């Protein structure tokens, strides 16, 4: 489904991604973790071309990202993305947040878009808030709406960029529950997250990044068991300490 | 089309005089405007009701009417009150100082308000009086925060001095227009004047931008 | 000052030998002021939004061109710009077009003033629009793109609606500035409010300038107040529930 091949990226002289190669197969849930500044958010943003890269290529569902002829908006409309800071559109109601891209990008009618959006809103447990604006919801609620908004586009894969790290602790679980459910239904997912409990529960594979390189890329059993690289060990012991 | 830009060079001395007047008007109005503007800002933020209202009225009044109108007011009023024909050039000094004070006041007020409450409290906690607190704690920080805005206002003020032309003063534009009608070279004169205004304003605004970046780094 | 003869009724007096009254002159002047300001404002909003948006696009050529536009119109005094449009442009154009501008263009003062003031103001509006867009986080732009919007769609549906709400307060003062700046058009002979005032106090009724100037000043105050209320109304109408102004994340 997603195939990342030798991707390198520089900001000026500073290299943020070094020769990254990995794959996400259909139905897989791949968790990407690593210390801050390791390039994991950058990597996931290259997958739908929100971050350009200078070397290598990424193939999503058979389409090359690096190819200048690729219709990026069309590709992005098939790749769902959930952001750290939710990024709901503050001037639109929850309903319109769910409907606008369906109408303007996929060309669905207002009725179809509303029907689909409200069903998904119900699924994340927020149907009662349909008429509200994003600013009137809590962080956890906003993030659940953001997931529903991405799902409304019928994506073939979902990207999560630290979806819980901007949330207050008591709201983390309501978002993770939705993600777990999604994973169990067989959605293909690539998640940048520090939530190791989530990884243990649903991940097919775990990727560990450090300093722009993919240091570990293995099954979750291997990752959480022995043996593994020293840096990953240090990282795990730090975040699992408490 | 034949344009005679050499004629512009011939009147360089006269233009230079006008330009000097524009600069001196700008400098005077800036200094006085900042001084008076600071007092106005303190008055606007004061808890003494009448003082506060007086300053607000002053500022809102001058910010709501065209500068041109104020120029006419003073042009006519100053001789009426003083009984002396002071002329357009001199009355403009008073006009601009008084008018610009209202604009400088608002910038300085924003600067004062940008100082965290904790700073004000810390000053009083040290035993400073209101005046000392303003003088040693608040105003130095406030000014540093708004230096770029004050300079930008000065650039606008420099451009606005061209309006004294309408009461017949010989600023840069006034000088140019007098030469333009004397030698019948309006195209050459107005283009030259536009270029001069542009170069001065653009250069200054570049400098302000660099200064702004520098201040941002220090902070 | 002691011998000043107050006469507030001066504006109801007839202009000697014309059959017109001073208050009629003031009303005509107000009409031109409002017409010029509104036309210039429409032009400034349209052009300023476009230029301000272009300043934020990734294309270096487009944003550079937009920046040059803003710098050009911001660094030359308005009165000089009006002179350039009115006295200089017709001389630079091909002869036929120049002659048409000088002889046949209808309402030359008004059209020059409205366009000149509009262009001048558009550079300032552009700066506000740019600031508004820059206030929004890059996350919003990314979210728009990630939904499959094209860049123009992202601006249309995501960035601009928020940017305009954020910049309503600075746009309010620009709108007020347009009314105030329209007075500068008297320099090219537009018979707007300040022009009429100068004419009355200068040549026709020099004995009572204070009364006339006071009345004109009050009219400008009322105009400024009306614009302020109108914009406050728009701000309230477009307010987004739960959104605390100032951008944030």
XYZ file of C-alpha atoms in Angstrom:
710
model
C 0.000 0.000 0.000
C 2.734 2.455 1.011
C 6.273 1.850 -0.068
C 8.959 4.280 1.104
C 12.181 3.899 -0.860
C 15.486 5.515 0.156
C 13.923 8.827 1.110
C 16.307 11.605 2.145
C 15.414 15.170 3.014
C 17.426 18.256 3.910
C 16.519 21.636 5.374
C 19.379 23.591 3.845
C 22.482 21.775 5.060
C 20.687 19.968 7.844
C 19.637 16.437 6.971
C 16.330 15.500 8.582
C 15.744 12.160 6.854
C 18.513 9.790 5.852
C 17.834 7.001 3.395
C 14.552 5.862 4.921
C 13.101 2.656 3.490
C 10.056 0.788 4.730
C 6.668 -0.508 3.740
C 3.103 -0.559 4.981
C 1.054 -3.442 3.577
C -2.707 -3.496 3.199
C -4.368 -4.064 6.570
C -1.193 -3.449 8.521
C -0.923 -1.082 11.466
C 2.561 0.369 11.619
C 3.583 2.424 14.644
C 6.449 4.882 14.227
C 8.181 6.001 17.422
C 11.383 7.695 18.460
C 12.718 10.656 20.435
C 11.576 14.174 19.513
C 13.472 15.551 16.547
C 14.062 12.065 15.164
C 12.204 12.904 11.947
C 9.172 10.698 12.486
C 6.621 13.480 11.932
C 8.526 14.602 8.866
C 8.524 11.060 7.496
C 4.778 10.607 7.860
C 4.145 13.985 6.226
C 6.195 12.958 3.199
C 3.753 10.111 2.609
C 1.035 12.502 1.405
C 3.541 15.048 0.099
C 2.942 17.685 2.748
C 6.718 17.649 3.169
C 8.770 17.565 -0.021
C 11.902 15.397 -0.110
C 14.988 15.590 -2.277
C 15.950 11.965 -2.807
C 14.159 8.632 -3.108
C 10.508 7.940 -3.825
C 7.309 6.969 -2.112
C 4.708 4.829 -3.838
C 1.165 5.055 -2.451
C -1.263 2.560 -3.961
C 0.892 2.333 -7.061
C 1.272 6.093 -7.491
C 4.644 7.795 -7.192
C 4.807 10.864 -4.916
C 8.063 12.090 -6.438
C 6.620 12.074 -9.943
C 5.833 15.708 -10.808
C 2.918 14.553 -12.964
C 1.114 13.018 -9.980
C -2.140 14.764 -9.115
C -1.388 15.407 -5.452
C -4.818 16.678 -4.372
C -6.392 13.533 -5.818
C -3.880 11.304 -4.068
C -4.274 13.143 -0.772
C -8.035 12.802 -0.946
C -7.510 9.018 -0.714
C -5.060 9.236 2.190
C -6.645 10.236 5.510
C -4.563 12.301 7.894
C -5.005 13.174 11.548
C -2.857 15.967 13.013
C -1.312 16.605 16.399
C -3.285 19.832 16.837
C -6.507 18.463 15.255
C -6.630 21.271 12.662
C -10.381 21.345 12.413
C -11.441 24.424 10.472
C -12.449 26.872 13.216
C -14.909 28.881 11.115
C -16.996 25.847 10.130
C -19.435 23.856 12.236
C -18.590 20.223 13.007
C -21.069 19.199 10.310
C -19.413 21.414 7.717
C -15.957 20.274 8.755
C -17.097 16.754 7.937
C -18.862 17.675 4.717
C -16.801 20.334 2.985
C -14.063 18.203 1.420
C -16.534 15.478 0.468
C -18.470 18.078 -1.493
C -15.665 20.167 -2.914
C -13.087 17.446 -3.546
C -15.071 14.253 -4.109
C -18.033 16.052 -5.662
C -20.606 14.400 -3.435
C -23.953 16.081 -2.974
C -24.704 17.886 0.266
C -27.106 15.094 1.278
C -24.585 12.322 0.660
C -21.901 14.255 2.496
C -24.119 14.952 5.493
C -25.365 11.382 5.608
C -21.841 9.990 5.580
C -20.450 12.615 7.959
C -23.154 12.268 10.561
C -22.902 8.469 10.513
C -19.184 8.726 11.254
C -19.797 11.405 13.864
C -22.188 9.025 15.544
C -19.547 6.338 15.387
C -17.045 8.472 17.315
C -19.831 9.217 19.777
C -20.315 12.902 19.063
C -23.561 13.112 17.123
C -25.015 15.522 19.666
C -22.329 18.089 18.849
C -22.969 18.294 15.103
C -24.099 21.930 15.126
C -21.273 23.214 17.310
C -18.038 24.885 16.269
C -14.637 23.271 16.953
C -13.766 25.861 19.590
C -16.684 24.668 21.673
C -15.395 21.092 21.990
C -12.690 19.624 24.221
C -9.401 18.506 22.709
C -10.340 14.837 22.805
C -13.667 15.548 21.155
C -12.010 17.654 18.464
C -9.554 14.884 17.685
C -12.370 12.341 17.364
C -14.120 14.700 14.935
C -10.846 15.010 13.022
C -10.693 11.213 12.696
C -14.285 11.124 11.472
C -13.488 13.919 9.008
C -10.618 11.901 7.559
C -12.720 8.717 7.405
C -15.512 10.521 5.573
C -13.278 10.637 2.515
C -13.224 6.793 2.390
C -9.437 6.696 2.642
C -7.458 3.627 1.650
C -4.974 4.348 4.423
C -4.934 6.554 7.516
C -1.936 8.570 8.727
C -1.804 9.672 12.356
C 0.752 12.310 13.350
C 1.036 12.200 17.167
C -2.738 12.271 17.543
C -2.703 12.221 21.345
C 0.328 14.267 22.291
C -1.500 17.600 22.439
C -4.258 16.169 24.626
C -4.778 16.363 28.367
C -4.084 12.930 29.883
C -7.718 12.157 30.684
C -8.664 12.567 27.028
C -6.020 10.317 25.530
C -8.014 7.120 25.913
C -11.183 8.274 24.185
C -9.078 8.941 21.080
C -7.037 5.749 21.355
C -10.259 3.719 21.687
C -11.435 5.008 18.325
C -8.058 4.199 16.786
C -7.996 0.676 18.232
C -11.461 0.014 16.901
C -10.395 1.252 13.483
C -7.339 -1.010 13.527
C -9.406 -4.022 14.499
C -11.728 -3.392 11.558
C -8.732 -3.826 9.271
C -7.929 -0.224 8.331
C -4.404 0.259 7.028
C -2.726 2.700 9.409
C 0.571 4.452 9.894
C 0.803 6.098 13.321
C 3.456 8.318 14.793
C 2.833 7.949 18.530
C 4.441 7.398 21.907
C 1.511 5.338 23.127
C 3.247 1.995 23.592
C 0.083 0.435 25.018
C -1.614 1.135 21.706
C 1.350 -0.352 19.830
C 1.291 -3.504 21.947
C -2.413 -3.923 21.402
C -2.825 -3.437 17.649
C 0.489 -2.818 15.883
C 1.623 -5.234 13.199
C 5.045 -3.641 13.083
C 6.977 -1.012 14.978
C 9.454 1.402 13.395
C 11.946 3.156 15.641
C 13.592 6.312 14.305
C 16.523 8.284 15.604
C 18.329 11.257 14.048
C 16.483 10.909 10.770
C 17.248 7.215 10.317
C 15.066 4.158 10.633
C 16.929 2.232 13.348
C 14.480 -0.595 13.942
C 11.777 -1.991 11.684
C 10.355 -5.220 13.083
C 7.266 -7.012 14.383
C 5.919 -5.760 17.693
C 6.874 -9.032 19.357
C 10.478 -8.522 18.364
C 10.397 -4.855 19.303
C 8.985 -5.319 22.782
C 10.950 -8.505 23.392
C 14.714 -8.983 22.977
C 16.994 -8.444 21.163
C 17.113 -4.945 19.770
C 19.386 -1.941 19.291
C 20.780 0.032 22.167
C 19.085 3.334 21.289
C 15.654 1.754 21.101
C 16.272 0.137 24.479
C 17.165 3.465 26.028
C 14.117 5.081 24.461
C 11.776 2.347 25.666
C 13.159 2.380 29.182
C 12.651 6.164 29.315
C 9.032 6.171 28.234
C 8.055 3.003 30.073
C 9.741 4.029 33.335
C 6.666 5.368 35.048
C 7.566 62.568 -26.130
C 10.469 64.697 -24.982
C 11.130 65.084 -21.325
C 13.576 67.546 -19.949
C 15.030 66.090 -16.803
C 17.939 68.512 -17.004
C 15.438 71.193 -15.974
C 14.931 69.253 -12.755
C 18.656 69.414 -12.047
C 18.599 73.174 -12.630
C 16.154 73.638 -9.801
C 17.980 71.254 -7.463
C 18.773 74.009 -4.947
C 15.155 75.013 -4.602
C 14.039 71.384 -4.297
C 16.726 70.798 -1.678
C 15.343 73.666 0.388
C 11.884 72.131 0.192
C 13.257 68.730 1.116
C 15.039 70.201 4.146
C 11.787 71.745 5.281
C 10.027 68.350 4.897
C 12.726 66.715 6.996
C 12.716 69.348 9.707
C 8.922 69.205 9.905
C 9.133 65.410 10.214
C 11.808 65.585 12.899
C 10.035 68.211 14.966
C 6.652 66.481 14.782
C 8.213 63.129 15.686
C 10.039 64.450 18.767
C 7.157 66.499 20.043
C 4.626 63.859 19.043
C 6.416 61.128 20.996
C 6.865 63.366 24.032
C 3.272 64.538 24.117
C 2.052 61.130 22.982
C 3.703 59.491 25.976
C 1.960 61.860 28.364
C -1.321 61.215 26.574
C -0.796 57.465 26.798
C -0.168 57.680 30.524
C -3.291 59.798 30.871
C -5.351 57.298 28.852
C -4.239 54.496 31.146
C -4.658 56.525 34.295
C -7.328 55.673 36.831
C -8.215 59.367 37.230
C -11.465 59.501 35.292
C -11.465 63.094 33.970
C -7.848 62.839 32.848
C -8.540 59.541 31.171
C -11.595 60.911 29.369
C -9.854 64.078 28.277
C -6.995 62.129 26.718
C -9.356 59.628 25.042
C -11.408 62.419 23.538
C -8.294 64.150 22.254
C -6.971 60.989 20.644
C -10.269 59.834 19.142
C -11.023 63.293 17.827
C -7.766 63.658 15.933
C -7.803 60.086 14.686
C -11.288 60.516 13.212
C -10.741 63.565 11.012
C -8.541 63.965 7.919
C -5.097 65.450 8.511
C -5.870 67.859 5.705
C -8.806 69.226 7.634
C -6.598 69.729 10.696
C -4.041 71.527 8.531
C -6.756 73.964 7.433
C -7.972 74.396 10.995
C -4.576 75.476 12.244
C -3.770 77.464 9.142
C -6.808 79.590 9.806
C -6.953 79.392 13.595
C -3.366 80.221 14.552
C -3.420 83.720 12.995
C -6.930 84.278 14.364
C -5.894 83.495 17.932
C -2.426 84.972 17.911
C -3.222 87.886 15.683
C 0.050 87.289 13.843
C 0.355 86.060 10.252
C 2.741 83.169 10.972
C 2.507 81.633 7.508
C 1.886 78.128 6.284
C 5.358 76.769 7.083
C 5.314 77.707 10.755
C 1.715 76.773 11.464
C 2.417 73.323 10.012
C 4.901 72.620 12.815
C 2.165 73.084 15.386
C -0.389 71.164 13.322
C 1.756 68.093 12.814
C 3.037 67.981 16.390
C -0.456 68.097 17.820
C -1.988 65.762 15.242
C 0.714 63.118 15.320
C 0.721 63.024 19.131
C -2.629 61.244 18.909
C -1.141 58.509 16.714
C 2.059 58.167 18.752
C -0.085 57.957 21.882
C -1.861 54.855 20.628
C 1.412 53.132 19.765
C 2.952 53.910 23.146
C -0.225 52.877 24.931
C -0.065 49.491 23.201
C 3.572 49.274 24.291
C 2.711 49.975 27.912
C -0.123 47.478 27.825
C 2.184 44.823 26.420
C 4.211 44.864 29.645
C 3.148 41.907 31.809
C 1.236 42.807 34.974
C 3.914 41.024 36.971
C 6.479 43.631 35.911
C 4.291 46.467 37.136
C 3.678 44.671 40.428
C 7.373 43.900 40.817
C 8.193 47.586 40.376
C 5.755 48.676 43.055
C 6.994 45.867 45.289
C 10.453 47.423 45.107
C 8.956 50.559 46.629
C 8.845 52.654 43.422
C 6.285 55.442 43.158
C 4.044 55.595 40.067
C 6.424 57.999 38.394
C 9.516 55.949 39.238
C 7.850 52.770 38.094
C 6.984 54.375 34.744
C 10.421 55.899 34.413
C 12.569 52.911 35.403
C 10.481 49.803 34.732
C 7.572 50.259 32.339
C 8.472 52.924 29.792
C 11.965 51.588 28.973
C 10.482 48.179 28.155
C 7.450 49.649 26.421
C 9.577 51.841 24.184
C 11.869 49.011 23.270
C 8.878 46.931 22.229
C 7.417 49.616 19.986
C 10.537 51.205 18.462
C 9.775 49.643 15.045
C 6.179 50.899 15.185
C 7.303 54.395 16.181
C 9.746 54.479 13.284
C 7.120 53.208 10.855
C 4.818 55.985 12.023
C 7.657 58.440 11.382
C 7.907 57.207 7.796
C 4.159 57.714 7.363
C 4.550 61.148 8.933
C 7.306 61.999 6.468
C 4.990 61.126 3.587
C 2.135 63.062 5.184
C 4.191 66.251 5.338
C 3.570 66.494 1.584
C 0.023 67.600 2.436
C 1.243 71.040 3.560
C 1.432 71.744 -0.159
C -2.300 72.494 -0.106
C -1.818 75.566 2.112
C 0.988 76.768 -0.118
C 3.962 75.774 2.010
C 7.227 75.093 0.203
C 8.017 71.538 1.242
C 9.503 69.083 -1.247
C 6.205 68.707 -3.114
C 5.430 72.415 -2.811
C 8.799 73.335 -4.277
C 8.368 70.807 -7.075
C 4.933 72.056 -7.994
C 6.107 75.671 -8.044
C 8.918 74.757 -10.440
C 6.524 72.565 -12.435
C 4.161 75.416 -13.168
C 6.927 78.016 -13.619
C 8.895 76.004 -16.206
C 5.946 73.921 -17.386
C 7.603 70.570 -16.668
C 4.959 68.769 -14.535
C 5.860 65.258 -15.732
C 9.554 65.619 -14.921
C 8.951 67.297 -11.566
C 6.273 64.958 -10.223
C 8.106 61.843 -11.327
C 11.317 63.094 -9.691
C 9.508 63.919 -6.473
C 7.824 60.510 -6.428
C 11.216 58.847 -6.846
C 12.714 60.887 -3.991
C 9.839 60.070 -1.638
C 10.056 56.429 -2.619
C 13.796 56.146 -2.064
C 13.670 57.803 1.350
C 10.618 55.869 2.591
C 11.700 52.541 1.142
C 15.213 52.775 2.557
C 13.927 53.728 5.976
C 11.351 50.933 5.989
C 14.096 48.420 5.080
C 16.145 49.679 8.024
C 13.156 49.354 10.339
C 12.662 45.792 9.166
C 16.280 44.925 9.942
C 16.007 46.595 13.328
C 12.831 44.658 14.017
C 14.584 41.362 13.277
C 17.436 42.381 15.562
C 15.129 43.251 18.446
C 13.288 39.969 17.984
C 16.581 38.121 18.352
C 17.620 39.992 21.502
C 14.311 39.092 23.072
C -10.074 86.677 18.493
C -12.054 89.143 20.576
C -13.856 90.732 17.655
C -14.839 87.411 16.006
C -18.481 87.648 14.947
C -20.085 84.270 15.543
C -22.730 83.318 13.064
C -23.730 79.677 13.037
C -26.428 80.374 10.509
C -23.791 81.112 7.913
C -24.307 77.799 6.154
C -27.943 78.651 5.485
C -26.986 81.827 3.702
C -27.088 82.147 -0.025
C -23.872 82.105 -1.951
C -23.804 85.652 -3.253
C -25.438 85.868 -6.618
C -25.774 82.153 -7.402
C -29.090 81.090 -5.962
C -27.316 78.255 -4.144
C -26.844 77.894 -0.418
C -23.702 76.977 1.458
C -25.309 73.914 3.037
C -26.039 72.617 -0.462
C -22.363 72.880 -1.266
C -21.530 70.888 1.846
C -24.049 68.198 0.950
C -22.621 67.884 -2.565
C -19.168 67.677 -1.014
C -20.285 64.949 1.353
C -21.742 63.065 -1.621
C -18.425 63.108 -3.457
C -16.540 62.141 -0.311
C -18.755 59.120 0.293
C -18.836 58.076 -3.369
C -15.062 58.339 -3.736
C -14.380 56.518 -0.487
C -16.786 53.657 -1.237
C -15.556 53.105 -4.801
C -11.951 53.227 -3.635
C -12.746 50.798 -0.814
C -14.343 48.226 -3.109
C -11.319 48.399 -5.407
C -8.901 48.251 -2.455
C -10.617 45.226 -0.914
C -10.683 43.250 -4.150
C -7.165 44.096 -5.252
C -5.713 44.051 -1.738
C -7.071 40.573 -1.040
C -5.576 39.280 -4.254
C -2.168 40.908 -3.727
C -2.031 39.968 -0.039
C -2.829 36.346 -0.887
C -0.223 36.290 -3.638
C 2.398 37.474 -1.151
C 1.962 34.220 0.777
C 2.011 31.718 -2.107
C 5.040 29.448 -2.599
C 5.727 30.744 -6.128
C 8.705 33.133 -5.814
C 7.801 35.164 -8.914
C 4.225 35.795 -7.889
C 5.054 36.674 -4.303
C 7.946 38.874 -5.414
C 5.712 40.757 -7.818
C 3.094 41.242 -5.114
C 5.746 42.503 -2.698
C 7.006 45.005 -5.272
C 3.443 46.258 -5.758
C 2.962 46.797 -2.041
C 6.306 48.569 -1.593
C 5.664 50.847 -4.553
C 2.257 52.020 -3.406
C 3.189 52.267 0.256
C 6.277 54.412 -0.108
C 4.960 57.294 -2.203
C 2.654 59.861 -0.552
C -0.973 59.657 -1.633
C -1.055 63.218 -2.906
C 1.967 62.549 -5.133
C 0.319 59.371 -6.433
C -2.807 61.327 -7.344
C -0.660 63.883 -9.179
C 1.029 61.079 -11.098
C -2.305 59.636 -12.204
C -3.841 63.008 -12.980
C -1.037 65.093 -14.494
C 1.664 62.640 -15.517
C -0.080 59.516 -16.824
C -1.893 61.252 -19.734
C 1.473 62.605 -20.955
C 3.086 59.170 -20.886
C 0.301 57.359 -22.705
C 0.058 57.242 -26.509
C -1.274 60.555 -27.753
C -4.828 59.425 -28.475
C -5.290 57.818 -25.071
C -3.655 60.769 -23.332
C -5.905 63.245 -25.077
C -8.940 61.178 -24.250
C -7.973 61.213 -20.558
C -7.469 64.963 -20.634
C -10.535 65.925 -22.669
C -13.183 63.243 -22.958
C -12.951 61.067 -19.837
C -16.152 61.623 -17.850
C -15.733 62.974 -14.310
C -11.931 62.924 -14.522
C -11.319 64.109 -10.929
C -13.669 61.564 -9.449
C -12.415 58.605 -11.484
C -8.772 59.485 -10.872
C -9.396 59.951 -7.156
C -11.371 56.717 -6.748
C -8.801 54.620 -8.621
C -5.761 56.373 -7.141
C -7.064 56.132 -3.603
C -8.165 52.555 -4.268
C -4.718 51.476 -5.429
C -3.039 53.301 -2.541
C -5.342 51.607 -0.043
C -5.083 48.205 -1.727
C -1.395 48.005 -0.761
C -2.331 48.556 2.870
C -5.193 46.061 2.719
C -2.784 43.566 1.129
C -0.486 43.881 4.131
C -3.358 43.151 6.509
C -4.523 40.165 4.477
C -1.004 38.779 4.413
C -0.668 39.215 8.168
C -4.001 37.474 8.674
C -2.937 34.478 6.606
C 0.445 34.305 8.331
C -1.256 34.291 11.736
C -2.882 30.974 10.872
C -0.689 27.978 11.621
C 0.871 25.947 8.837
C -1.136 23.077 10.327
C -4.327 24.604 8.917
C -2.849 24.769 5.440
C -1.581 21.198 5.761
C -4.972 20.005 6.969
C -6.616 21.582 3.943
C -4.124 19.983 1.563
C -4.363 16.638 3.345
C -8.113 16.605 2.685
C -7.332 16.711 -1.020
C -8.019 20.410 -1.551
C -5.887 22.069 -4.199
C -3.881 25.118 -3.066
C -6.498 27.574 -4.388
C -9.254 25.550 -2.685
C -7.261 25.554 0.562
C -7.094 29.343 0.419
C -10.748 29.641 -0.529
C -12.254 27.304 2.032
C -9.733 27.152 4.872
C -7.263 30.055 5.082
C -9.085 33.140 3.807
C -12.343 32.712 5.768
C -10.386 32.716 9.026
C -7.844 35.319 7.907
C -10.582 37.834 7.084
C -12.261 37.351 10.437
C -8.965 37.912 12.212
C -8.207 41.149 10.374
C -11.570 42.863 10.772
C -10.206 45.307 13.413
C -7.272 46.555 11.277
C -9.547 46.611 8.214
C -11.903 48.839 10.174
C -9.228 51.469 10.554
C -8.297 51.150 6.881
C -11.944 51.695 5.969
C -11.962 54.811 8.142
C -8.700 55.912 6.530
C -10.288 55.761 3.084
C -12.861 58.359 4.107
C -10.204 60.546 5.696
C -7.774 60.158 2.794
C -10.440 61.043 0.231
C -9.907 64.645 1.344
C -6.523 64.570 -0.398
C -8.395 64.463 -3.712
C -9.106 68.169 -3.350
C -5.561 68.626 -4.664
C -6.687 67.423 -8.090
C -9.886 69.450 -7.890
C -12.463 66.931 -6.677
C -15.191 68.975 -5.032
C -15.441 66.789 -1.973
C -16.227 67.927 1.555
C -12.886 69.487 2.494
C -12.665 71.166 -0.906
C -16.047 72.803 -0.315
C -14.952 73.834 3.146
C -11.814 75.461 1.800
C -13.788 77.193 -0.880
C -16.336 78.579 1.559
C -13.840 79.658 4.203
C -11.343 80.939 1.683
C -13.176 82.959 -0.903
C -16.836 83.188 -0.105
C -17.391 83.570 3.619
C -13.983 84.260 5.108
C -15.576 85.940 8.097
C -16.890 82.725 9.635
C -14.366 79.932 9.089
C -14.679 78.393 12.563
C -18.366 77.605 12.201
C -17.937 76.012 8.790
C -14.873 74.021 9.850
C -16.641 72.826 12.976
C -19.611 71.582 10.993
C -17.372 69.794 8.492
C -15.335 68.235 11.290
C -18.509 66.949 12.911
C -19.559 65.391 9.592
C -16.228 63.556 9.403
C -16.657 62.395 13.002
C -20.097 61.031 12.151
C -18.681 59.228 9.098
C -15.888 57.674 11.166
C -18.359 56.642 13.855
C -20.703 55.057 11.283
C -17.899 53.044 9.694
C -16.814 51.905 13.132
C -20.339 50.717 14.050
C -20.801 48.999 10.701
C -17.576 47.048 11.056
C -18.386 46.142 14.658
C -21.674 44.745 13.389
C -19.883 42.687 10.734
C -17.433 41.455 13.341
C -20.259 40.314 15.594
C -22.101 38.657 12.720
C -19.062 36.697 11.583
C -17.818 35.765 15.029
C -16.983 32.079 15.380
C -18.357 30.534 18.580
C -15.621 29.177 20.844
C -12.827 30.751 18.836
C -10.579 33.018 20.859
C -9.145 35.623 18.526
C -5.424 35.882 17.957
C -4.809 32.657 16.095
C -3.239 30.244 18.567
C -2.803 26.720 17.426
